[in-house]
Each structure stands twice: as C-alpha cells, then as structure tokens.
Coordinates of C-alpha atoms and ligand atoms in Angstrom, one line a residue:
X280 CA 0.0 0.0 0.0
X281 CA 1.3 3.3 -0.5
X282 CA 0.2 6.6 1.0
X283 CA -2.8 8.3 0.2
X284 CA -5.2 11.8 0.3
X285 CA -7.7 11.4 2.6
X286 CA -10.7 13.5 3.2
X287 CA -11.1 14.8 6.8
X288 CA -15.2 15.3 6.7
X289 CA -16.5 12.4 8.6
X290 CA -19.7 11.7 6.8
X291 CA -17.1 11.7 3.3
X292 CA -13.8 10.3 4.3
X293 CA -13.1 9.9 0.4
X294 CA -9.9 8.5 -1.0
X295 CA -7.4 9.8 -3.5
X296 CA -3.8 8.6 -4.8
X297 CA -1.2 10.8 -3.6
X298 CA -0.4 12.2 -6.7
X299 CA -3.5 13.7 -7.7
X300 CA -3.2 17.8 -8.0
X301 CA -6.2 18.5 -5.3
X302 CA -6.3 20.5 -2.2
X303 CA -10.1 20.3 -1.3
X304 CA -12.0 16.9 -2.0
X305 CA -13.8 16.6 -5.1
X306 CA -16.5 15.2 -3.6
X307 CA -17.6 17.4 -0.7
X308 CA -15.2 20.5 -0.9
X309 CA -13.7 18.9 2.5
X310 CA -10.2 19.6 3.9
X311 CA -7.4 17.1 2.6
X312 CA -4.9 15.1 4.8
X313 CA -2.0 12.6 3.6
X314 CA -1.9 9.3 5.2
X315 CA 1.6 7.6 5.6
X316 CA 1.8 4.0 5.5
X317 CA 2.8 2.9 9.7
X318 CA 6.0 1.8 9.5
X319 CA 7.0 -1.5 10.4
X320 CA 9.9 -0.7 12.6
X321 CA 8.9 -0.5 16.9
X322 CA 8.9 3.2 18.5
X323 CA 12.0 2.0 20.1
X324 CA 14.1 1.2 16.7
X325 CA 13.1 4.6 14.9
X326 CA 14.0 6.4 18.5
X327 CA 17.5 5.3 17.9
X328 CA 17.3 5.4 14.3
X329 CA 16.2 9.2 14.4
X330 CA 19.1 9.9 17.0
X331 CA 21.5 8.2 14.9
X332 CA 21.0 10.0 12.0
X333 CA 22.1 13.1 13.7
X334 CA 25.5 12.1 13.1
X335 CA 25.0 11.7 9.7
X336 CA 26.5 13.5 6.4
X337 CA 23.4 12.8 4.1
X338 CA 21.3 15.7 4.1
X339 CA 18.0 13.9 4.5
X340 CA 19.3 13.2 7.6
X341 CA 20.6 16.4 8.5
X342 CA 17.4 17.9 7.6
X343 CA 15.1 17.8 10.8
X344 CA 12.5 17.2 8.4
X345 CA 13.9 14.1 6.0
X346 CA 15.3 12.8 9.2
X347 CA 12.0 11.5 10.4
X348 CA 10.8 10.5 6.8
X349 CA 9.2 7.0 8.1
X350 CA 6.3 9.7 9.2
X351 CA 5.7 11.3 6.2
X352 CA 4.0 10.1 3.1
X353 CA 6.9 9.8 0.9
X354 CA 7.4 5.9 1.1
X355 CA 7.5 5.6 -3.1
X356 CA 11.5 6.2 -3.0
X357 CA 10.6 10.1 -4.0
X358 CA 14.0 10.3 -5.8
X359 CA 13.7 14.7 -5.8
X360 CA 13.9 15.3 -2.2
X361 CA 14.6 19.5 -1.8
X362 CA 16.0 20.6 1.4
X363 CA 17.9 23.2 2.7
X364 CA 18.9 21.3 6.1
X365 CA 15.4 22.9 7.5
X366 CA 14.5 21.6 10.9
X367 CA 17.2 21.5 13.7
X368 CA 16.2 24.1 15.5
X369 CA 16.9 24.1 19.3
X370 CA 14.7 24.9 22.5
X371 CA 15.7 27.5 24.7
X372 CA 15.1 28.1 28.0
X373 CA 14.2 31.6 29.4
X374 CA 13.8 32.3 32.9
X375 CA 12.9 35.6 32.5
X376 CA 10.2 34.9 30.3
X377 CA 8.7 32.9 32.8
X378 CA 8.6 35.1 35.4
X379 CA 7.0 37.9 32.8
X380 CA 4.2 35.1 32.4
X381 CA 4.2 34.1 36.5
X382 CA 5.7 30.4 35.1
X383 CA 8.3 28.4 36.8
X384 CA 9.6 28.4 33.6
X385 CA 9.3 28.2 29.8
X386 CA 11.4 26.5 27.0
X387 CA 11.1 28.4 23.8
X388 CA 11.2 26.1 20.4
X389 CA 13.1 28.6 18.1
X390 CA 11.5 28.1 14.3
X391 CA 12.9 31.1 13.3
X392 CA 16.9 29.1 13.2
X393 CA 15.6 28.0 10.1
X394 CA 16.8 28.2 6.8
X395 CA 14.7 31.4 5.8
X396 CA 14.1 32.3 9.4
X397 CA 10.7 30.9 9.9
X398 CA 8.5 27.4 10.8
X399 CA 7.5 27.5 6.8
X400 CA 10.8 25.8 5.9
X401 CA 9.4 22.3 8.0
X402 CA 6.7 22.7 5.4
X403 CA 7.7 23.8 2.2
X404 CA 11.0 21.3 2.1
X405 CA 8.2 18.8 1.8
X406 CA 5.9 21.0 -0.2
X407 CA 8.1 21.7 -2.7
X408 CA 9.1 17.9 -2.8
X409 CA 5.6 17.1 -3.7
X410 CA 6.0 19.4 -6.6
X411 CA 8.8 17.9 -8.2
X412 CA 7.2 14.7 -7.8
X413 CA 4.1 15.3 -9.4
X414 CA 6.3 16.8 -12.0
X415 CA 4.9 21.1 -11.7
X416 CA 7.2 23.5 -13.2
X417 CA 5.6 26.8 -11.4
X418 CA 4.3 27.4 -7.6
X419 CA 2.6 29.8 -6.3
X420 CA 1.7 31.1 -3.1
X421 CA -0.3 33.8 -1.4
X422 CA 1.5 35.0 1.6
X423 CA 1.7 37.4 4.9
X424 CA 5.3 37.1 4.0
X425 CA 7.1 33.8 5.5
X426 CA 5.2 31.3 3.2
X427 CA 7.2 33.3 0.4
X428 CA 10.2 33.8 1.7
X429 CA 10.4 30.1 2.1
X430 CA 8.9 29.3 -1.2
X431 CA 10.9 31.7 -3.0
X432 CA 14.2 29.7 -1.4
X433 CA 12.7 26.2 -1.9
X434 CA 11.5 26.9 -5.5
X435 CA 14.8 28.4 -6.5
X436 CA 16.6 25.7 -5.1
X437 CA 14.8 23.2 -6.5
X438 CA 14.5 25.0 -10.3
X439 CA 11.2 25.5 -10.0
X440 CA 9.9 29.0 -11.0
X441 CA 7.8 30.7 -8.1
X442 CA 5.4 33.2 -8.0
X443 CA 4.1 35.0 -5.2
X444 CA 0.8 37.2 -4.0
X445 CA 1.1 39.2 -1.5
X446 CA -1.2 42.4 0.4
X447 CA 0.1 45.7 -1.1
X448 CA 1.9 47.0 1.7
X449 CA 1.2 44.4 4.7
X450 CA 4.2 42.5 4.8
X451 CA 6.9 43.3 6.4
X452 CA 10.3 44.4 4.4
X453 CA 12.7 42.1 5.6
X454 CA 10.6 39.0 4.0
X455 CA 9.7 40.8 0.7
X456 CA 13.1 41.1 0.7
X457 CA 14.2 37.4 0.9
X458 CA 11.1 36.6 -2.1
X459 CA 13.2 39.0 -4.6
X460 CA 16.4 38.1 -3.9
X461 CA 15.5 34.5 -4.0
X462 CA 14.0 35.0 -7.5
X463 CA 10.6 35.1 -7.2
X464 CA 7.7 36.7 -9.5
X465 CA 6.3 38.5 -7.1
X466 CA 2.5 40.6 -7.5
X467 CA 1.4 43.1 -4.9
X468 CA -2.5 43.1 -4.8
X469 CA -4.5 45.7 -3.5
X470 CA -6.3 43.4 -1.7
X471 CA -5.9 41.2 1.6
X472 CA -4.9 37.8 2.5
X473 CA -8.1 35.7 2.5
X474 CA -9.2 37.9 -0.7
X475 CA -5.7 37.1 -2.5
X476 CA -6.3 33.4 -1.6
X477 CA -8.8 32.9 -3.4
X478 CA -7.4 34.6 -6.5
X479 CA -4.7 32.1 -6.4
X480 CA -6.7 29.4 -6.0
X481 CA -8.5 30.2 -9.3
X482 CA -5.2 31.0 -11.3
X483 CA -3.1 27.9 -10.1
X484 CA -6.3 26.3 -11.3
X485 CA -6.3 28.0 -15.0
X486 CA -2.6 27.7 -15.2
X487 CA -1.7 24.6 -14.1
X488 CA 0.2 26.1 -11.1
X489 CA 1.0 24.1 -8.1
X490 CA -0.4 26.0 -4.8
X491 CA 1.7 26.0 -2.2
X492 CA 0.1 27.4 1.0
X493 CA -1.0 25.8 4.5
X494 CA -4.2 24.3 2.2
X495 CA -1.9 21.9 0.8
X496 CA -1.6 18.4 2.9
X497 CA 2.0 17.8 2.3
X498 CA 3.1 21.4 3.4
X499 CA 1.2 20.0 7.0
X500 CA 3.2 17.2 6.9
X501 CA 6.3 18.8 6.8
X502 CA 5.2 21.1 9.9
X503 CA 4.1 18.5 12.0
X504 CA 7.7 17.0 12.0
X505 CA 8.0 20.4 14.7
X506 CA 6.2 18.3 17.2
X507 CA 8.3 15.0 16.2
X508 CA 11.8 16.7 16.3
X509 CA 10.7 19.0 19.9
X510 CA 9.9 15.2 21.9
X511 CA 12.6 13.6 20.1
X512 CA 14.9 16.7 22.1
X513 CA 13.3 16.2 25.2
X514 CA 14.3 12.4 25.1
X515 CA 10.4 11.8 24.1
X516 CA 9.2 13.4 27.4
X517 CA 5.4 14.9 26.6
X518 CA 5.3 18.9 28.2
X519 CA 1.5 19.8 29.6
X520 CA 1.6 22.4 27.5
X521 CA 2.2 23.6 23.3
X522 CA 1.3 27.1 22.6
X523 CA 1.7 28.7 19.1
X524 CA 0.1 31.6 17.3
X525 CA -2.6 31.3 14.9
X526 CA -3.3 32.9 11.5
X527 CA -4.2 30.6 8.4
X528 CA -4.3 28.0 11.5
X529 CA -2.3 25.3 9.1
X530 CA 0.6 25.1 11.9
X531 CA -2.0 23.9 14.7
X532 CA -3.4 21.7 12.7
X533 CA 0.2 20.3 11.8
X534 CA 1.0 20.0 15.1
X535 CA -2.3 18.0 16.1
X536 CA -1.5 15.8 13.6
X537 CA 1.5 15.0 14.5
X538 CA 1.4 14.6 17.8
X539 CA -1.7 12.7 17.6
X540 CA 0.3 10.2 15.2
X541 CA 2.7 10.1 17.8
X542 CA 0.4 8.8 20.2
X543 CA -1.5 6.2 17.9
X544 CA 2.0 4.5 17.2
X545 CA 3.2 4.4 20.6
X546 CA 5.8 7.4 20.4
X547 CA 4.3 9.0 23.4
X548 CA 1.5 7.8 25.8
X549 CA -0.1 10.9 26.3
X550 CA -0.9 14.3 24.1
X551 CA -0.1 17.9 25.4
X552 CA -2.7 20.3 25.0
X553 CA -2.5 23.0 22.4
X554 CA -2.7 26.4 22.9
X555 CA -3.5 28.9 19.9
X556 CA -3.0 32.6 20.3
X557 CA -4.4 35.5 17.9
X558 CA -3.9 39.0 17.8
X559 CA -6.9 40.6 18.9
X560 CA -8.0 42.7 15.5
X561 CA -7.8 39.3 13.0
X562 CA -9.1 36.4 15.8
X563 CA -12.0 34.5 14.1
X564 CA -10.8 31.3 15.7
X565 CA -11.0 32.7 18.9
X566 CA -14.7 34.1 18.7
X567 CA -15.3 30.9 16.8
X568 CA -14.2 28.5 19.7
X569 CA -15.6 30.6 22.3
X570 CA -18.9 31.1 21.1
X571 CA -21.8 27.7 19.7
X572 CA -22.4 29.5 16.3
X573 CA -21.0 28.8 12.6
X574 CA -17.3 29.7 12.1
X575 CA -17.6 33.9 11.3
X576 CA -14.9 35.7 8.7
X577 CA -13.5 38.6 10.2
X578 CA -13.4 40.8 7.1
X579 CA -11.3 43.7 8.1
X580 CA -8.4 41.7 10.5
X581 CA -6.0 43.9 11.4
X582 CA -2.7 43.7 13.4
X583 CA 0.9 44.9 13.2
X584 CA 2.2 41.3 13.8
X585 CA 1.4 41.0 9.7
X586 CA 2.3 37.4 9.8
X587 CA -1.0 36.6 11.5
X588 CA -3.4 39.1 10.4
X589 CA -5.7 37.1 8.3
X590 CA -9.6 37.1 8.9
X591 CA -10.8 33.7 7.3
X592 CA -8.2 30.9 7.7
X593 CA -9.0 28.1 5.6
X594 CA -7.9 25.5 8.0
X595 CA -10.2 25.8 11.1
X596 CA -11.9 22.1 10.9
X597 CA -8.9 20.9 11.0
X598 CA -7.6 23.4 13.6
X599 CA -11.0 22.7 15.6
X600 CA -10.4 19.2 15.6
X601 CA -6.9 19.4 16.9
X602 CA -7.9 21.8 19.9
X603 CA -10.9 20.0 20.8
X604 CA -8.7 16.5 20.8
X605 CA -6.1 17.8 22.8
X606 CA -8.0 19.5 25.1
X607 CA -6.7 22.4 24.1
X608 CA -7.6 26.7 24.4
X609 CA -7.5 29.8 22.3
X610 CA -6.4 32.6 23.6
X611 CA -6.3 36.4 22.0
X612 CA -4.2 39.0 22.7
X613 CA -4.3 43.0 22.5
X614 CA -1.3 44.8 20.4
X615 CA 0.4 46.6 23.3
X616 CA 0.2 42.7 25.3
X617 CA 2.2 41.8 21.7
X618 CA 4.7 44.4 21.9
X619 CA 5.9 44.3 25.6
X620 CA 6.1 40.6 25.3
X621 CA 8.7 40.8 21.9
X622 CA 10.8 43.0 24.2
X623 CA 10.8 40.6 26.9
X624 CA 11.7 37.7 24.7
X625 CA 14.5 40.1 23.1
X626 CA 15.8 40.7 26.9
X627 CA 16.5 37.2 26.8
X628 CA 18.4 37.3 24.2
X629 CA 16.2 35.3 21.8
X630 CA 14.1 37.6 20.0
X631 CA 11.4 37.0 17.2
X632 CA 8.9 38.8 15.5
X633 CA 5.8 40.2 16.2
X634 CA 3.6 37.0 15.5
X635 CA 5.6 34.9 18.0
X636 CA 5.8 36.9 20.7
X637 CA 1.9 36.5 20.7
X638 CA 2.5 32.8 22.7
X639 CA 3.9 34.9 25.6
X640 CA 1.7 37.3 25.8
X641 CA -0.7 34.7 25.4
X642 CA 0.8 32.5 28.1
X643 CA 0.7 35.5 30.8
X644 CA -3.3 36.1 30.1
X645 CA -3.7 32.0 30.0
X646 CA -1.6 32.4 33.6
X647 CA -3.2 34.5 34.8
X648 CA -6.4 32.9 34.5
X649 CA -5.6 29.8 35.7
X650 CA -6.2 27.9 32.3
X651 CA -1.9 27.5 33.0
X652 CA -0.4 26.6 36.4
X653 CA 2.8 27.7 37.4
X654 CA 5.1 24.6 37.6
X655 CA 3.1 23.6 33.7
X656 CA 5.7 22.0 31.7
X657 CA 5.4 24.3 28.6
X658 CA 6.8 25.1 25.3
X659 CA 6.2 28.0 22.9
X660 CA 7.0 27.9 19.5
X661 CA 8.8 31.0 18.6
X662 CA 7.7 30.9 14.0
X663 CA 10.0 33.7 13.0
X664 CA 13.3 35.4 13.1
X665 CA 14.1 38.7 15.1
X666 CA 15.0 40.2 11.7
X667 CA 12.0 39.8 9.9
X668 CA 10.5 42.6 10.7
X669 CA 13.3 45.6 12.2
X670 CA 10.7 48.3 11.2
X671 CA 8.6 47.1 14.3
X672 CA 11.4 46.9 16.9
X673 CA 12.9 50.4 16.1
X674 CA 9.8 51.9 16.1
X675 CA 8.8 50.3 19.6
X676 CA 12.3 51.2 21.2
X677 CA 12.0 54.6 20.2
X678 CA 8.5 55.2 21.3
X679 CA 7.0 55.7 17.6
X680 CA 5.0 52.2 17.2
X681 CA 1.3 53.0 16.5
X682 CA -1.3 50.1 16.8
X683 CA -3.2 50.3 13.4
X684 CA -6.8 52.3 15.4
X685 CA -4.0 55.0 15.2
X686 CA -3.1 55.0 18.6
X687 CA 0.3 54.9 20.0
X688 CA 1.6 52.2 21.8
X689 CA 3.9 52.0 25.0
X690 CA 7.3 51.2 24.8
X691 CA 7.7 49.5 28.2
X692 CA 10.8 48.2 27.7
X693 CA 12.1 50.8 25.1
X694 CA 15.6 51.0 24.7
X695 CA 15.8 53.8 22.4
X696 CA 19.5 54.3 20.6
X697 CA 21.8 57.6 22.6
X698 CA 22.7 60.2 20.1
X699 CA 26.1 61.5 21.3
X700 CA 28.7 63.8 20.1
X701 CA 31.9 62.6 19.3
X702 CA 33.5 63.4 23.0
X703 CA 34.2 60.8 25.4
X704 CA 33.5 63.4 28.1
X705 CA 29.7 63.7 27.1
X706 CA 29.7 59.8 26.5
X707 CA 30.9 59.4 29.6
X708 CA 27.9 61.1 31.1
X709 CA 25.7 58.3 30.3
X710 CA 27.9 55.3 31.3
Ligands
F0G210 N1 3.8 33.1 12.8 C1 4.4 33.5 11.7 C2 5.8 34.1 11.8 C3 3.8 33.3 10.5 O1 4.4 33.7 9.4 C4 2.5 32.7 10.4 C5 1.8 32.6 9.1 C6 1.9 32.3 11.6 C7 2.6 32.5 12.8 C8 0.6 31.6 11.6 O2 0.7 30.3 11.2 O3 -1.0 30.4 9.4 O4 -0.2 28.3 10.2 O5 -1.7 29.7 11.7 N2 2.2 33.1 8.1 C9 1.6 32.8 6.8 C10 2.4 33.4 5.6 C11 0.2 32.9 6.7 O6 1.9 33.7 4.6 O7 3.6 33.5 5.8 P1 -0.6 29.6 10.6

C-alpha cells in the first residue's frame, strides 16, 4: 500500500492517490490530509534510528524534516527530495520569560533558526518535494510574508519557478526582501490575504500552477515534524503544555496531527494540550471557539504582527479538531500585550517577530487565568526570526510604534538608541 489523500469530513472520508493535484476533495469540498503507511519498525528502533541520523553527512538526515521520513507520506522512494537542512532548531530556555508570564519556567522552540528564518521551511521542504514529484514546473503562493520567503528559497533551489501574491503593503520588508532576492515573480495586490487566496486558488487552477500554502496536505506534513523533532529533544518526554500563534491555522493543525500520530503509534503515551493565540484585530478562531455559532470571517483583521493578520483561515476544521482532541484553548491577545512581550523575549536574548511573541503574551493572560499553572511543563514555538520585521522593533524602542486604530503604543521596555557627540566626556555622562 502506499500513501494516500484522505478527506477529513466524517460523513465523506473519500480517497485519492497521492499524486493527484487536489487540495479540497472533489467530492464534498472537505479539507485534505495525507496518510503515511505505519512503519513497520517498533517506537523504540526509529527512536535510535532518528538519534542516529544526527551524526550523519546525508542531508535527508541532516534535515530535521527528511530525518524522520518513516512519518511522512513519501514511502515511493521520492527520488527529488529538496531541502535546505530545514529543521534543527533548538529549545531555549528563558527564565525571564517565565517570570513575565508568572511560570516556573518556559522553553522556547526557536522556528525562526531556520533556513529562511521561519517554521515555513518544516513545510515547504516537503511541499516543494511534492512538486517535483508530481512533475509542476511553477508554484505559487499567497503569503503574509514567510510562506514566500520560504517558497521563493525552496522553489529556486529546486529550479522551480515561483510566483508570489502578497497584500500591497502588509508585509513586512525584511521578507519581501528574501522573495526577490531569491528569484521570485512577485505581484502586490491591493487586496488582503483571504481575498488574495482565493485569486490564487483560481489562477493555479487555470494555469496549471501548483499551490503551495498551508491548504496543501504535504506542506502539514512537513510542519508536524516540529512536534516530532521537539519530543525527540526532550528524550520523548510529553510537556502539559504547546502554545503557538494562529493565523491561516495550518501550523496547529500540523502540530495535532503529528502529535496525535505520535500517540497512535506508541511514540508518546499521552498528548499535550495545544494552545493557539491571535492577535486581537484578526481572531475568528478565537470568537469561533468561544462562542456555539458557525465559524464567522473577520473581514477587516488587522494587526501589526502582519504574519497573522488574516480574517478567514482556511484550516479551522482541521484546527478545531486538533484543539478540541487535545484539550486544548484559544487565547487572543491586545497589540500593546504583543509588543511588551517581543521585548521581553528580546531581553533574553532570543528575539522574534511580532507574531511569536503572541505565545507569551498569550501565556501570561492564560496564567493568569488559571487555564496554566505555574510549575506547567510548557513550550512556545517561537515561528519567526528577530530580523524579519526591524521596522517594528525600532519603532517600539523609540517610542514611535502606533497600533493600526492609530493609537500609540507603549514602549515599556524601550531602549531607544543615545545620540552622542563625538567626545568621550559627554559619553561618559551616560555610562
Ligand atoms: N507566525 C508566523 C511568523 C507566520 O508567518 C505565520 C503565518 C503564523 C505564525 C501563523 O501560522 O497560518 O499556520 O496559523 N504566516 C503565513 C504566511 C500565513 O503567509 O507566511 P498559521
């Protein structure tokens, strides 16, 4: 048997081979999943196996994707493999963190070591693998910014052409950036995210273009290797706690996946619960989860942590399903909450931009509430890199960040650059 697309509607659970170009089913518009074939070999064996390869010079084992490839549904030999070494990215601990969110203590998982300084790289390695095996020639993405970033690098690499959509002036420099110097085509459209999604989804159709955001299976399956590669660094030990922000919601539902996998193959004998955050301004899933009604757009999100401000994520039934398995919570957070807590991960000496630092803040409201208790065993995923967004930071540090009602925020922690004349007298005055 090899792997296979799987519907995730209950009342459809339809069937496709794996290389059929589809990201909804054909039958009842329902989400897609990819199904790996169980591997053969015990927990135990692919424990050592997976530690082992850590030594190794191959790149699908250095990649901290490849490197747990018995979990992923590439058992057909895939002989185009494109990686980057993605993956590998280490948990930090930050005591001071912690005590800004009344914890014991927090580990941080740091996505933004990646290749193109966020989580998108655990997805797109595979992503674009899919591509070449189903034998596309263009890709195409819509994008907050990361998605392509990552693309850009992964299609380049790979000698695939990619072309990218992104909101007229809501990303952030740093990752438009990375998109042109990597090569890509890149269109601007007045126009948000969830309205620019769609758009896609109707050219890659026309055209013959392979789409590659969070909608597409194998892009989760990369991401879910996260949750495989954080136990596998913690010696397989479960934490009470996961908590990650949410925009399209494709990384939650990654993560569920994963980690309920895990679980069903004897990995782990227990599932830590999930904790989403959203930014205030652009938090359907939030108002969703907290409310009995049908799943409402929010038409106008808005946020300065860009990389989440998206007001109809595609993947909430899968990112409802995950929450509600795992006993899990979403939290929202306000823009000033968002900003202190970036400076407090940057006072560790970690940093990250805006979207991540929405887990801490998130944590300290979830704390404070009682939802976390102090001596929880928790880890935050940290998406992206300090650098992706500079604009944000200096503007905070010098006391000029406005949240997008128009109001300034804050800077409690500002630590605004000294302008000094050249005069080690007058310097010395500030030392
Ligand atoms: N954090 C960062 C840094 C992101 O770039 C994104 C999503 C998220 C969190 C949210 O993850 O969508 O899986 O819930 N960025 C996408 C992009 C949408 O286009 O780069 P999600």
């Amino acid at each position: 048997m090899n792997s296979e697309l799987i519907c995730i509607n209950p009342a459809c659970r339809a069937r496709y081979a794996i290389t059929e170009v589809i990201y909804n089913c054909p039958k009842c518009e329902g989400l897609l999943e990819a199904e790996f074939v169980a591997p053969a070999t015990t927990p135990a064996q692919l424990k050592k196996t997976w530690r082992e390869r850590r030594m190794s010079n191959l790149p699908i084992d250095q990649s901290g994707v490849w490197r747990y490839r018995e979990m992923l549904p590439f058992d057909d030999g895939t002989p185009h493999i494109v990686t980057l070494r993605e993956g590998n990215t280490p948990l930090l601990p930050a005591p001071l963190a912690a005590d800004y969110a009344n914890l014991d203590a927090i580990t941080f998982k740091h996505q933004g070591f990646n290749p193109t300084g966020s989580f998108k790289d655990n997805g797109m390695t595979c992503g674009s693998t899919q591509a070449m095996r189903l034998g596309m020639q263009r890709v195409a993405c819509v994008s907050t910014g990361n998605t392509s970033a990552s693309m850009a690098a992964y299609a380049a690499a790979a000698g695939l052409k990619p072309l990218i959509f992104i909101p007229n002036g809501n990303i952030s420099y740093g990752k438009l950036a990375q998109a042109l110097e990597y090569g890509a085509r890149t269109f601007q459209v007045d126009a948000n995210f969830d309205q620019i999604l769609a758009l896609v989804r109707v050219l890659a159709e026309r055209l013959g273009i392979y789409l590659l955001n969070s909608i597409n299976p194998f892009r989760i399956e990369g991401q879910k290797t996260i949750m495989i590669e954080m136990l596998d660094q913690r010696d397989w030990s479960v934490p009470d706690w996961v908590v990650l922000p949410g925009g399209n919601l494709g990384n939650v539902s990654a993560f569920g996946k994963g980690l309920r996998e895990l679980l069903q193959a004897g990995f782990i004998d227990r599932l830590p619960r999930l904790a989403v955050v959203q930014a205030e301004g652009s938090a359907p899933f939030y108002d969703f989860m907290r409310s009995d009604g049908d799943f409402r757009a929010v038409h106008h999100p808005e946020t300065l942590a860009t990389a989440i401000k998206i007001g109809d994520p595609v993947s909430w039934p899968k990112a409802r399903h995950e929450i509600l398995t795992t006993n899990g919570t979403v939290e929202r957070v306000t823009e000033q909450e968002i900003a202190d807590a970036k400076a407090v991960i940057g006072r560790c000496g970690i940093g990250c931009e805006p979207a991540s630092a929405a887990t801490l803040a998130g944590l300290r409201k979830l704390r404070a509430d009682g939802v976390v208790e102090k001596n929880a065993d928790v880890v935050a995923v940290l998406t992206g890199n300090v650098l992706k967004d500079p604009d944000y930071i200096y503007r905070y540090h010098t006391g000029a960040l406005d949240a997008p009602d128009g109001k300034r925020l804050t800077s409690t922690f500002g630590n605004a650059p000294i302008v000094v004349p050249n005069d080690p007298d007058e310097i010395a005055r500030h030392l």
